[in-house]
Amino acid sequence: PAWSVELRARLGPLARSKRLRMLRTMSEPGRVRFERRETDGRQHGIWEMDATWAATADSTPPRPSTRLEVRLRYEGAQWAAGIAERVLHEEIERAKARLIGLISDGAWPSPTP
């Protein structure tokens, strides 16, 4: 299954969005990788996300802790150029906090077909 991902940036009346179809291309204990895989037959910029996780040295019950590292890679035309890029960066920072909340609550969204 693939994930349908939408990236958005808005600054006042200006808005940009990008939809991606991300496919899990690798999964092993402590690591997962998603890559853009569109089905329209066209060439697209590279989008990749690698996530690794491991228990930290101080991870003990009842409050275990895990270190999560996410690496994003994009190679393509600038789709959110200029000032919208700054807004996108700020949204990414807010999304990190939301992701931590989802993981902490165990509330993962389901992938799309």
PDB file of N, CA and C in Angstrom:
ATOM      1  N   PRO A   1       0.820  -1.212   0.000  1.00  0.00           N
ATOM      2  CA  PRO A   1       0.000   0.000   0.000  1.00  0.00           C
ATOM      3  C   PRO A   1       0.854   1.263   0.000  1.00  0.00           C
ATOM      4  N   ALA A   2       0.324   2.292  -0.574  1.00  0.00           N
ATOM      5  CA  ALA A   2       1.008   3.583  -0.649  1.00  0.00           C
ATOM      6  C   ALA A   2       0.293   4.584   0.242  1.00  0.00           C
ATOM      7  N   TRP A   3       1.006   5.640   0.591  1.00  0.00           N
ATOM      8  CA  TRP A   3       0.443   6.725   1.390  1.00  0.00           C
ATOM      9  C   TRP A   3       0.243   7.921   0.481  1.00  0.00           C
ATOM     10  N   SER A   4      -0.889   8.562   0.599  1.00  0.00           N
ATOM     11  CA  SER A   4      -1.155   9.799  -0.121  1.00  0.00           C
ATOM     12  C   SER A   4      -0.770  10.939   0.816  1.00  0.00           C
ATOM     13  N   VAL A   5       0.214  11.754   0.404  1.00  0.00           N
ATOM     14  CA  VAL A   5       0.758  12.814   1.248  1.00  0.00           C
ATOM     15  C   VAL A   5       0.497  14.150   0.573  1.00  0.00           C
ATOM     16  N   GLU A   6       0.017  15.110   1.333  1.00  0.00           N
ATOM     17  CA  GLU A   6      -0.180  16.457   0.808  1.00  0.00           C
ATOM     18  C   GLU A   6       0.644  17.432   1.639  1.00  0.00           C
ATOM     19  N   LEU A   7       1.501  18.194   0.969  1.00  0.00           N
ATOM     20  CA  LEU A   7       2.294  19.236   1.608  1.00  0.00           C
ATOM     21  C   LEU A   7       1.666  20.569   1.239  1.00  0.00           C
ATOM     22  N   ARG A   8       1.484  21.448   2.224  1.00  0.00           N
ATOM     23  CA  ARG A   8       0.871  22.749   1.953  1.00  0.00           C
ATOM     24  C   ARG A   8       1.649  23.864   2.603  1.00  0.00           C
ATOM     25  N   ALA A   9       1.677  24.989   1.904  1.00  0.00           N
ATOM     26  CA  ALA A   9       2.262  26.209   2.455  1.00  0.00           C
ATOM     27  C   ALA A   9       1.305  27.350   2.132  1.00  0.00           C
ATOM     28  N   ARG A  10       1.061  28.212   3.113  1.00  0.00           N
ATOM     29  CA  ARG A  10       0.158  29.342   2.909  1.00  0.00           C
ATOM     30  C   ARG A  10       0.759  30.569   3.560  1.00  0.00           C
ATOM     31  N   LEU A  11       0.719  31.658   2.841  1.00  0.00           N
ATOM     32  CA  LEU A  11       1.167  32.936   3.361  1.00  0.00           C
ATOM     33  C   LEU A  11       0.161  33.978   2.890  1.00  0.00           C
ATOM     34  N   GLY A  12      -0.702  34.391   3.804  1.00  0.00           N
ATOM     35  CA  GLY A  12      -1.766  35.324   3.419  1.00  0.00           C
ATOM     36  C   GLY A  12      -2.605  34.712   2.314  1.00  0.00           C
ATOM     37  N   PRO A  13      -2.806  35.428   1.205  1.00  0.00           N
ATOM     38  CA  PRO A  13      -3.636  34.893   0.118  1.00  0.00           C
ATOM     39  C   PRO A  13      -2.885  33.895  -0.775  1.00  0.00           C
ATOM     40  N   LEU A  14      -1.571  33.760  -0.592  1.00  0.00           N
ATOM     41  CA  LEU A  14      -0.784  32.853  -1.420  1.00  0.00           C
ATOM     42  C   LEU A  14      -0.735  31.469  -0.788  1.00  0.00           C
ATOM     43  N   ALA A  15      -0.967  30.468  -1.613  1.00  0.00           N
ATOM     44  CA  ALA A  15      -0.919  29.095  -1.107  1.00  0.00           C
ATOM     45  C   ALA A  15      -0.346  28.194  -2.185  1.00  0.00           C
ATOM     46  N   ARG A  16       0.417  27.208  -1.750  1.00  0.00           N
ATOM     47  CA  ARG A  16       0.955  26.184  -2.641  1.00  0.00           C
ATOM     48  C   ARG A  16       0.720  24.835  -1.978  1.00  0.00           C
ATOM     49  N   SER A  17       0.480  23.839  -2.786  1.00  0.00           N
ATOM     50  CA  SER A  17       0.352  22.497  -2.236  1.00  0.00           C
ATOM     51  C   SER A  17       0.972  21.504  -3.215  1.00  0.00           C
ATOM     52  N   LYS A  18       1.313  20.364  -2.683  1.00  0.00           N
ATOM     53  CA  LYS A  18       1.940  19.319  -3.477  1.00  0.00           C
ATOM     54  C   LYS A  18       1.411  17.990  -2.972  1.00  0.00           C
ATOM     55  N   ARG A  19       0.929  17.167  -3.886  1.00  0.00           N
ATOM     56  CA  ARG A  19       0.459  15.830  -3.524  1.00  0.00           C
ATOM     57  C   ARG A  19       1.466  14.803  -4.016  1.00  0.00           C
ATOM     58  N   LEU A  20       1.763  13.865  -3.148  1.00  0.00           N
ATOM     59  CA  LEU A  20       2.729  12.823  -3.461  1.00  0.00           C
ATOM     60  C   LEU A  20       2.145  11.457  -3.132  1.00  0.00           C
ATOM     61  N   ARG A  21       2.538  10.468  -3.890  1.00  0.00           N
ATOM     62  CA  ARG A  21       2.206   9.086  -3.564  1.00  0.00           C
ATOM     63  C   ARG A  21       3.502   8.459  -3.065  1.00  0.00           C
ATOM     64  N   MET A  22       3.527   8.119  -1.783  1.00  0.00           N
ATOM     65  CA  MET A  22       4.739   7.594  -1.148  1.00  0.00           C
ATOM     66  C   MET A  22       4.559   6.097  -0.873  1.00  0.00           C
ATOM     67  N   LEU A  23       5.536   5.330  -1.300  1.00  0.00           N
ATOM     68  CA  LEU A  23       5.498   3.883  -1.152  1.00  0.00           C
ATOM     69  C   LEU A  23       6.584   3.439  -0.175  1.00  0.00           C
ATOM     70  N   ARG A  24       6.231   2.554   0.741  1.00  0.00           N
ATOM     71  CA  ARG A  24       7.249   2.014   1.654  1.00  0.00           C
ATOM     72  C   ARG A  24       8.134   1.072   0.843  1.00  0.00           C
ATOM     73  N   THR A  25       9.416   1.421   0.721  1.00  0.00           N
ATOM     74  CA  THR A  25      10.338   0.636  -0.100  1.00  0.00           C
ATOM     75  C   THR A  25      11.283  -0.210   0.732  1.00  0.00           C
ATOM     76  N   MET A  26      11.314   0.031   2.034  1.00  0.00           N
ATOM     77  CA  MET A  26      12.182  -0.755   2.903  1.00  0.00           C
ATOM     78  C   MET A  26      11.616  -0.700   4.310  1.00  0.00           C
ATOM     79  N   SER A  27      11.630  -1.855   4.951  1.00  0.00           N
ATOM     80  CA  SER A  27      11.179  -1.920   6.337  1.00  0.00           C
ATOM     81  C   SER A  27      11.962  -3.030   7.023  1.00  0.00           C
ATOM     82  N   GLU A  28      12.610  -2.658   8.101  1.00  0.00           N
ATOM     83  CA  GLU A  28      13.344  -3.626   8.911  1.00  0.00           C
ATOM     84  C   GLU A  28      13.267  -3.141  10.344  1.00  0.00           C
ATOM     85  N   PRO A  29      13.628  -3.965  11.300  1.00  0.00           N
ATOM     86  CA  PRO A  29      13.529  -3.521  12.696  1.00  0.00           C
ATOM     87  C   PRO A  29      14.314  -2.222  12.915  1.00  0.00           C
ATOM     88  N   GLY A  30      13.615  -1.198  13.364  1.00  0.00           N
ATOM     89  CA  GLY A  30      14.241   0.077  13.665  1.00  0.00           C
ATOM     90  C   GLY A  30      14.441   1.009  12.479  1.00  0.00           C
ATOM     91  N   ARG A  31      13.927   0.642  11.305  1.00  0.00           N
ATOM     92  CA  ARG A  31      14.115   1.516  10.136  1.00  0.00           C
ATOM     93  C   ARG A  31      13.001   1.297   9.120  1.00  0.00           C
ATOM     94  N   VAL A  32      12.559   2.401   8.523  1.00  0.00           N
ATOM     95  CA  VAL A  32      11.586   2.342   7.436  1.00  0.00           C
ATOM     96  C   VAL A  32      11.932   3.435   6.432  1.00  0.00           C
ATOM     97  N   ARG A  33      11.662   3.174   5.160  1.00  0.00           N
ATOM     98  CA  ARG A  33      11.959   4.143   4.104  1.00  0.00           C
ATOM     99  C   ARG A  33      10.760   4.242   3.178  1.00  0.00           C
ATOM    100  N   PHE A  34      10.389   5.483   2.842  1.00  0.00           N
ATOM    101  CA  PHE A  34       9.326   5.753   1.885  1.00  0.00           C
ATOM    102  C   PHE A  34       9.912   6.554   0.727  1.00  0.00           C
ATOM    103  N   GLU A  35       9.481   6.229  -0.496  1.00  0.00           N
ATOM    104  CA  GLU A  35       9.932   6.945  -1.689  1.00  0.00           C
ATOM    105  C   GLU A  35       8.726   7.287  -2.554  1.00  0.00           C
ATOM    106  N   ARG A  36       8.850   8.398  -3.268  1.00  0.00           N
ATOM    107  CA  ARG A  36       7.779   8.809  -4.162  1.00  0.00           C
ATOM    108  C   ARG A  36       7.685   7.815  -5.315  1.00  0.00           C
ATOM    109  N   ARG A  37       6.470   7.317  -5.545  1.00  0.00           N
ATOM    110  CA  ARG A  37       6.204   6.415  -6.647  1.00  0.00           C
ATOM    111  C   ARG A  37       4.838   6.779  -7.224  1.00  0.00           C
ATOM    112  N   GLU A  38       4.842   7.601  -8.238  1.00  0.00           N
ATOM    113  CA  GLU A  38       3.597   7.998  -8.895  1.00  0.00           C
ATOM    114  C   GLU A  38       3.214   6.942  -9.933  1.00  0.00           C
ATOM    115  N   THR A  39       1.963   6.914 -10.311  1.00  0.00           N
ATOM    116  CA  THR A  39       1.474   5.918 -11.265  1.00  0.00           C
ATOM    117  C   THR A  39       1.049   6.549 -12.587  1.00  0.00           C
ATOM    118  N   ASP A  40       1.412   7.811 -12.820  1.00  0.00           N
ATOM    119  CA  ASP A  40       0.965   8.500 -14.041  1.00  0.00           C
ATOM    120  C   ASP A  40       1.929   8.367 -15.210  1.00  0.00           C
ATOM    121  N   GLY A  41       3.053   7.638 -15.040  1.00  0.00           N
ATOM    122  CA  GLY A  41       3.987   7.411 -16.124  1.00  0.00           C
ATOM    123  C   GLY A  41       4.919   8.581 -16.431  1.00  0.00           C
ATOM    124  N   ARG A  42       4.812   9.687 -15.691  1.00  0.00           N
ATOM    125  CA  ARG A  42       5.670  10.854 -15.935  1.00  0.00           C
ATOM    126  C   ARG A  42       6.880  10.821 -15.011  1.00  0.00           C
ATOM    127  N   GLN A  43       7.915  11.615 -15.370  1.00  0.00           N
ATOM    128  CA  GLN A  43       9.087  11.781 -14.524  1.00  0.00           C
ATOM    129  C   GLN A  43       8.764  12.786 -13.423  1.00  0.00           C
ATOM    130  N   HIS A  44       9.163  12.493 -12.190  1.00  0.00           N
ATOM    131  CA  HIS A  44       8.905  13.371 -11.053  1.00  0.00           C
ATOM    132  C   HIS A  44      10.178  13.557 -10.250  1.00  0.00           C
ATOM    133  N   GLY A  45      10.228  14.649  -9.496  1.00  0.00           N
ATOM    134  CA  GLY A  45      11.350  14.888  -8.595  1.00  0.00           C
ATOM    135  C   GLY A  45      11.413  13.804  -7.534  1.00  0.00           C
ATOM    136  N   ILE A  46      12.607  13.575  -7.027  1.00  0.00           N
ATOM    137  CA  ILE A  46      12.818  12.561  -5.992  1.00  0.00           C
ATOM    138  C   ILE A  46      12.352  13.098  -4.643  1.00  0.00           C
ATOM    139  N   TRP A  47      11.530  12.345  -3.949  1.00  0.00           N
ATOM    140  CA  TRP A  47      11.139  12.614  -2.570  1.00  0.00           C
ATOM    141  C   TRP A  47      11.391  11.328  -1.814  1.00  0.00           C
ATOM    142  N   GLU A  48      12.169  11.399  -0.753  1.00  0.00           N
ATOM    143  CA  GLU A  48      12.458  10.224   0.064  1.00  0.00           C
ATOM    144  C   GLU A  48      12.367  10.593   1.541  1.00  0.00           C
ATOM    145  N   MET A  49      11.917   9.640   2.329  1.00  0.00           N
ATOM    146  CA  MET A  49      11.888   9.824   3.775  1.00  0.00           C
ATOM    147  C   MET A  49      12.410   8.552   4.420  1.00  0.00           C
ATOM    148  N   ASP A  50      13.471   8.692   5.187  1.00  0.00           N
ATOM    149  CA  ASP A  50      14.040   7.589   5.968  1.00  0.00           C
ATOM    150  C   ASP A  50      13.782   7.865   7.438  1.00  0.00           C
ATOM    151  N   ALA A  51      13.291   6.877   8.144  1.00  0.00           N
ATOM    152  CA  ALA A  51      13.078   7.023   9.587  1.00  0.00           C
ATOM    153  C   ALA A  51      13.766   5.862  10.293  1.00  0.00           C
ATOM    154  N   THR A  52      14.509   6.204  11.337  1.00  0.00           N
ATOM    155  CA  THR A  52      15.139   5.186  12.173  1.00  0.00           C
ATOM    156  C   THR A  52      14.759   5.467  13.619  1.00  0.00           C
ATOM    157  N   TRP A  53      14.682   4.424  14.418  1.00  0.00           N
ATOM    158  CA  TRP A  53      14.352   4.595  15.828  1.00  0.00           C
ATOM    159  C   TRP A  53      15.030   3.509  16.650  1.00  0.00           C
ATOM    160  N   ALA A  54      15.285   3.860  17.878  1.00  0.00           N
ATOM    161  CA  ALA A  54      15.911   2.915  18.812  1.00  0.00           C
ATOM    162  C   ALA A  54      15.640   3.394  20.238  1.00  0.00           C
ATOM    163  N   ALA A  55      15.574   2.461  21.149  1.00  0.00           N
ATOM    164  CA  ALA A  55      15.420   2.809  22.556  1.00  0.00           C
ATOM    165  C   ALA A  55      16.658   3.583  23.003  1.00  0.00           C
ATOM    166  N   THR A  56      16.454   4.588  23.823  1.00  0.00           N
ATOM    167  CA  THR A  56      17.591   5.362  24.328  1.00  0.00           C
ATOM    168  C   THR A  56      18.215   4.638  25.512  1.00  0.00           C
ATOM    169  N   ALA A  57      19.416   5.050  25.862  1.00  0.00           N
ATOM    170  CA  ALA A  57      20.151   4.407  26.959  1.00  0.00           C
ATOM    171  C   ALA A  57      19.387   4.494  28.273  1.00  0.00           C
ATOM    172  N   ASP A  58      18.611   5.559  28.457  1.00  0.00           N
ATOM    173  CA  ASP A  58      17.860   5.726  29.705  1.00  0.00           C
ATOM    174  C   ASP A  58      16.424   5.226  29.585  1.00  0.00           C
ATOM    175  N   SER A  59      16.156   4.369  28.603  1.00  0.00           N
ATOM    176  CA  SER A  59      14.807   3.869  28.360  1.00  0.00           C
ATOM    177  C   SER A  59      14.480   2.727  29.314  1.00  0.00           C
ATOM    178  N   THR A  60      13.787   3.056  30.388  1.00  0.00           N
ATOM    179  CA  THR A  60      13.399   2.036  31.359  1.00  0.00           C
ATOM    180  C   THR A  60      11.930   2.209  31.716  1.00  0.00           C
ATOM    181  N   PRO A  61      11.247   1.096  31.966  1.00  0.00           N
ATOM    182  CA  PRO A  61       9.856   1.205  32.403  1.00  0.00           C
ATOM    183  C   PRO A  61       9.788   1.958  33.716  1.00  0.00           C
ATOM    184  N   PRO A  62       8.751   2.649  34.067  1.00  0.00           N
ATOM    185  CA  PRO A  62       7.489   2.712  33.323  1.00  0.00           C
ATOM    186  C   PRO A  62       7.494   3.784  32.237  1.00  0.00           C
ATOM    187  N   ARG A  63       8.611   4.496  32.028  1.00  0.00           N
ATOM    188  CA  ARG A  63       8.652   5.569  31.022  1.00  0.00           C
ATOM    189  C   ARG A  63       9.744   5.295  29.999  1.00  0.00           C
ATOM    190  N   PRO A  64       9.520   4.307  29.129  1.00  0.00           N
ATOM    191  CA  PRO A  64      10.544   4.049  28.119  1.00  0.00           C
ATOM    192  C   PRO A  64      10.634   5.226  27.146  1.00  0.00           C
ATOM    193  N   SER A  65      11.799   5.437  26.582  1.00  0.00           N
ATOM    194  CA  SER A  65      11.953   6.514  25.604  1.00  0.00           C
ATOM    195  C   SER A  65      12.652   5.978  24.364  1.00  0.00           C
ATOM    196  N   THR A  66      12.344   6.598  23.250  1.00  0.00           N
ATOM    197  CA  THR A  66      12.867   6.177  21.957  1.00  0.00           C
ATOM    198  C   THR A  66      13.393   7.392  21.218  1.00  0.00           C
ATOM    199  N   ARG A  67      14.522   7.230  20.572  1.00  0.00           N
ATOM    200  CA  ARG A  67      15.063   8.289  19.711  1.00  0.00           C
ATOM    201  C   ARG A  67      14.576   8.016  18.294  1.00  0.00           C
ATOM    202  N   LEU A  68      13.906   9.002  17.703  1.00  0.00           N
ATOM    203  CA  LEU A  68      13.401   8.912  16.336  1.00  0.00           C
ATOM    204  C   LEU A  68      14.160   9.913  15.481  1.00  0.00           C
ATOM    205  N   GLU A  69      14.711   9.449  14.377  1.00  0.00           N
ATOM    206  CA  GLU A  69      15.401  10.340  13.441  1.00  0.00           C
ATOM    207  C   GLU A  69      14.753  10.178  12.070  1.00  0.00           C
ATOM    208  N   VAL A  70      14.335  11.307  11.487  1.00  0.00           N
ATOM    209  CA  VAL A  70      13.702  11.303  10.174  1.00  0.00           C
ATOM    210  C   VAL A  70      14.544  12.151   9.236  1.00  0.00           C
ATOM    211  N   ARG A  71      14.885  11.593   8.108  1.00  0.00           N
ATOM    212  CA  ARG A  71      15.647  12.320   7.090  1.00  0.00           C
ATOM    213  C   ARG A  71      14.798  12.432   5.839  1.00  0.00           C
ATOM    214  N   LEU A  72      14.662  13.663   5.354  1.00  0.00           N
ATOM    215  CA  LEU A  72      13.895  13.928   4.146  1.00  0.00           C
ATOM    216  C   LEU A  72      14.845  14.343   3.037  1.00  0.00           C
ATOM    217  N   ARG A  73      14.590  13.873   1.831  1.00  0.00           N
ATOM    218  CA  ARG A  73      15.412  14.237   0.676  1.00  0.00           C
ATOM    219  C   ARG A  73      14.484  14.635  -0.464  1.00  0.00           C
ATOM    220  N   TYR A  74      14.790  15.763  -1.087  1.00  0.00           N
ATOM    221  CA  TYR A  74      14.026  16.218  -2.238  1.00  0.00           C
ATOM    222  C   TYR A  74      14.988  16.698  -3.298  1.00  0.00           C
ATOM    223  N   GLU A  75      14.804  16.225  -4.523  1.00  0.00           N
ATOM    224  CA  GLU A  75      15.583  16.692  -5.663  1.00  0.00           C
ATOM    225  C   GLU A  75      14.609  16.958  -6.795  1.00  0.00           C
ATOM    226  N   GLY A  76      14.449  18.214  -7.123  1.00  0.00           N
ATOM    227  CA  GLY A  76      13.544  18.576  -8.202  1.00  0.00           C
ATOM    228  C   GLY A  76      13.404  20.077  -8.261  1.00  0.00           C
ATOM    229  N   ALA A  77      12.456  20.530  -9.055  1.00  0.00           N
ATOM    230  CA  ALA A  77      12.214  21.963  -9.194  1.00  0.00           C
ATOM    231  C   ALA A  77      11.693  22.523  -7.875  1.00  0.00           C
ATOM    232  N   GLN A  78      11.998  23.777  -7.611  1.00  0.00           N
ATOM    233  CA  GLN A  78      11.488  24.409  -6.389  1.00  0.00           C
ATOM    234  C   GLN A  78      10.003  24.662  -6.540  1.00  0.00           C
ATOM    235  N   TRP A  79       9.221  23.889  -5.816  1.00  0.00           N
ATOM    236  CA  TRP A  79       7.769  24.019  -5.942  1.00  0.00           C
ATOM    237  C   TRP A  79       7.205  25.029  -4.951  1.00  0.00           C
ATOM    238  N   ALA A  80       7.942  25.372  -3.924  1.00  0.00           N
ATOM    239  CA  ALA A  80       7.469  26.349  -2.928  1.00  0.00           C
ATOM    240  C   ALA A  80       8.521  27.437  -2.779  1.00  0.00           C
ATOM    241  N   ALA A  81       8.861  28.055  -3.887  1.00  0.00           N
ATOM    242  CA  ALA A  81       9.971  29.009  -3.902  1.00  0.00           C
ATOM    243  C   ALA A  81       9.692  30.242  -3.047  1.00  0.00           C
ATOM    244  N   GLY A  82      10.795  30.897  -2.668  1.00  0.00           N
ATOM    245  CA  GLY A  82      10.709  32.187  -1.999  1.00  0.00           C
ATOM    246  C   GLY A  82      10.114  32.130  -0.615  1.00  0.00           C
ATOM    247  N   ILE A  83       9.229  33.071  -0.356  1.00  0.00           N
ATOM    248  CA  ILE A  83       8.673  33.223   0.988  1.00  0.00           C
ATOM    249  C   ILE A  83       7.821  32.026   1.397  1.00  0.00           C
ATOM    250  N   ALA A  84       7.190  31.370   0.423  1.00  0.00           N
ATOM    251  CA  ALA A  84       6.394  30.180   0.752  1.00  0.00           C
ATOM    252  C   ALA A  84       7.275  29.081   1.327  1.00  0.00           C
ATOM    253  N   GLU A  85       8.540  29.060   0.938  1.00  0.00           N
ATOM    254  CA  GLU A  85       9.464  28.056   1.475  1.00  0.00           C
ATOM    255  C   GLU A  85       9.645  28.222   2.981  1.00  0.00           C
ATOM    256  N   ARG A  86       9.714  29.447   3.454  1.00  0.00           N
ATOM    257  CA  ARG A  86       9.843  29.695   4.890  1.00  0.00           C
ATOM    258  C   ARG A  86       8.602  29.204   5.626  1.00  0.00           C
ATOM    259  N   VAL A  87       7.440  29.467   5.050  1.00  0.00           N
ATOM    260  CA  VAL A  87       6.193  29.016   5.663  1.00  0.00           C
ATOM    261  C   VAL A  87       6.152  27.488   5.705  1.00  0.00           C
ATOM    262  N   LEU A  88       6.594  26.845   4.629  1.00  0.00           N
ATOM    263  CA  LEU A  88       6.629  25.391   4.605  1.00  0.00           C
ATOM    264  C   LEU A  88       7.540  24.863   5.715  1.00  0.00           C
ATOM    265  N   HIS A  89       8.691  25.478   5.887  1.00  0.00           N
ATOM    266  CA  HIS A  89       9.609  25.067   6.952  1.00  0.00           C
ATOM    267  C   HIS A  89       8.934  25.162   8.323  1.00  0.00           C
ATOM    268  N   GLU A  90       8.205  26.247   8.557  1.00  0.00           N
ATOM    269  CA  GLU A  90       7.506  26.404   9.834  1.00  0.00           C
ATOM    270  C   GLU A  90       6.447  25.325  10.008  1.00  0.00           C
ATOM    271  N   GLU A  91       5.744  24.976   8.943  1.00  0.00           N
ATOM    272  CA  GLU A  91       4.733  23.929   9.035  1.00  0.00           C
ATOM    273  C   GLU A  91       5.378  22.574   9.307  1.00  0.00           C
ATOM    274  N   ILE A  92       6.532  22.337   8.726  1.00  0.00           N
ATOM    275  CA  ILE A  92       7.252  21.096   9.010  1.00  0.00           C
ATOM    276  C   ILE A  92       7.587  21.005  10.490  1.00  0.00           C
ATOM    277  N   GLU A  93       8.019  22.107  11.073  1.00  0.00           N
ATOM    278  CA  GLU A  93       8.329  22.110  12.505  1.00  0.00           C
ATOM    279  C   GLU A  93       7.076  21.815  13.333  1.00  0.00           C
ATOM    280  N   ARG A  94       5.937  22.394  12.954  1.00  0.00           N
ATOM    281  CA  ARG A  94       4.687  22.101  13.678  1.00  0.00           C
ATOM    282  C   ARG A  94       4.272  20.645  13.475  1.00  0.00           C
ATOM    283  N   ALA A  95       4.490  20.125  12.263  1.00  0.00           N
ATOM    284  CA  ALA A  95       4.126  18.740  11.978  1.00  0.00           C
ATOM    285  C   ALA A  95       4.954  17.765  12.808  1.00  0.00           C
ATOM    286  N   LYS A  96       6.193  18.113  13.084  1.00  0.00           N
ATOM    287  CA  LYS A  96       7.030  17.252  13.933  1.00  0.00           C
ATOM    288  C   LYS A  96       6.376  17.059  15.292  1.00  0.00           C
ATOM    289  N   ALA A  97       5.885  18.139  15.863  1.00  0.00           N
ATOM    290  CA  ALA A  97       5.239  18.050  17.176  1.00  0.00           C
ATOM    291  C   ALA A  97       3.972  17.198  17.090  1.00  0.00           C
ATOM    292  N   ARG A  98       3.197  17.355  16.005  1.00  0.00           N
ATOM    293  CA  ARG A  98       1.986  16.538  15.840  1.00  0.00           C
ATOM    294  C   ARG A  98       2.343  15.064  15.678  1.00  0.00           C
ATOM    295  N   LEU A  99       3.424  14.767  14.931  1.00  0.00           N
ATOM    296  CA  LEU A  99       3.862  13.394  14.732  1.00  0.00           C
ATOM    297  C   LEU A  99       4.250  12.755  16.062  1.00  0.00           C
ATOM    298  N   ILE A 100       4.969  13.486  16.883  1.00  0.00           N
ATOM    299  CA  ILE A 100       5.338  12.969  18.202  1.00  0.00           C
ATOM    300  C   ILE A 100       4.088  12.648  19.009  1.00  0.00           C
ATOM    301  N   GLY A 101       3.078  13.520  18.928  1.00  0.00           N
ATOM    302  CA  GLY A 101       1.822  13.266  19.628  1.00  0.00           C
ATOM    303  C   GLY A 101       1.125  12.015  19.125  1.00  0.00           C
ATOM    304  N   LEU A 102       1.081  11.824  17.799  1.00  0.00           N
ATOM    305  CA  LEU A 102       0.452  10.625  17.235  1.00  0.00           C
ATOM    306  C   LEU A 102       1.166   9.359  17.687  1.00  0.00           C
ATOM    307  N   ILE A 103       2.493   9.404  17.643  1.00  0.00           N
ATOM    308  CA  ILE A 103       3.265   8.227  18.047  1.00  0.00           C
ATOM    309  C   ILE A 103       3.054   7.946  19.527  1.00  0.00           C
ATOM    310  N   SER A 104       3.072   8.985  20.342  1.00  0.00           N
ATOM    311  CA  SER A 104       2.889   8.808  21.786  1.00  0.00           C
ATOM    312  C   SER A 104       1.527   8.231  22.114  1.00  0.00           C
ATOM    313  N   ASP A 105       0.495   8.649  21.349  1.00  0.00           N
ATOM    314  CA  ASP A 105      -0.869   8.171  21.589  1.00  0.00           C
ATOM    315  C   ASP A 105      -1.160   6.851  20.894  1.00  0.00           C
ATOM    316  N   GLY A 106      -0.255   6.399  20.032  1.00  0.00           N
ATOM    317  CA  GLY A 106      -0.498   5.167  19.276  1.00  0.00           C
ATOM    318  C   GLY A 106      -1.567   5.333  18.220  1.00  0.00           C
ATOM    319  N   ALA A 107      -1.799   6.554  17.733  1.00  0.00           N
ATOM    320  CA  ALA A 107      -2.872   6.848  16.782  1.00  0.00           C
ATOM    321  C   ALA A 107      -2.317   7.033  15.369  1.00  0.00           C
ATOM    322  N   TRP A 108      -1.847   5.956  14.754  1.00  0.00           N
ATOM    323  CA  TRP A 108      -1.314   6.032  13.391  1.00  0.00           C
ATOM    324  C   TRP A 108      -2.451   6.073  12.387  1.00  0.00           C
ATOM    325  N   PRO A 109      -2.367   6.915  11.352  1.00  0.00           N
ATOM    326  CA  PRO A 109      -3.365   6.886  10.283  1.00  0.00           C
ATOM    327  C   PRO A 109      -3.152   5.641   9.421  1.00  0.00           C
ATOM    328  N   SER A 110      -4.180   5.211   8.722  1.00  0.00           N
ATOM    329  CA  SER A 110      -4.087   4.037   7.855  1.00  0.00           C
ATOM    330  C   SER A 110      -3.572   4.445   6.485  1.00  0.00           C
ATOM    331  N   PRO A 111      -2.765   3.558   5.835  1.00  0.00           N
ATOM    332  CA  PRO A 111      -2.312   3.869   4.477  1.00  0.00           C
ATOM    333  C   PRO A 111      -3.449   3.791   3.487  1.00  0.00           C
ATOM    334  N   THR A 112      -3.287   4.460   2.346  1.00  0.00           N
ATOM    335  CA  THR A 112      -4.299   4.399   1.295  1.00  0.00           C
ATOM    336  C   THR A 112      -3.856   3.408   0.232  1.00  0.00           C
ATOM    337  N   PRO A 113      -4.791   2.785  -0.485  1.00  0.00           N
ATOM    338  CA  PRO A 113      -4.407   1.798  -1.520  1.00  0.00           C
ATOM    339  C   PRO A 113      -3.762   2.471  -2.710  1.00  0.00           C
TER     340      PRO A 113
END
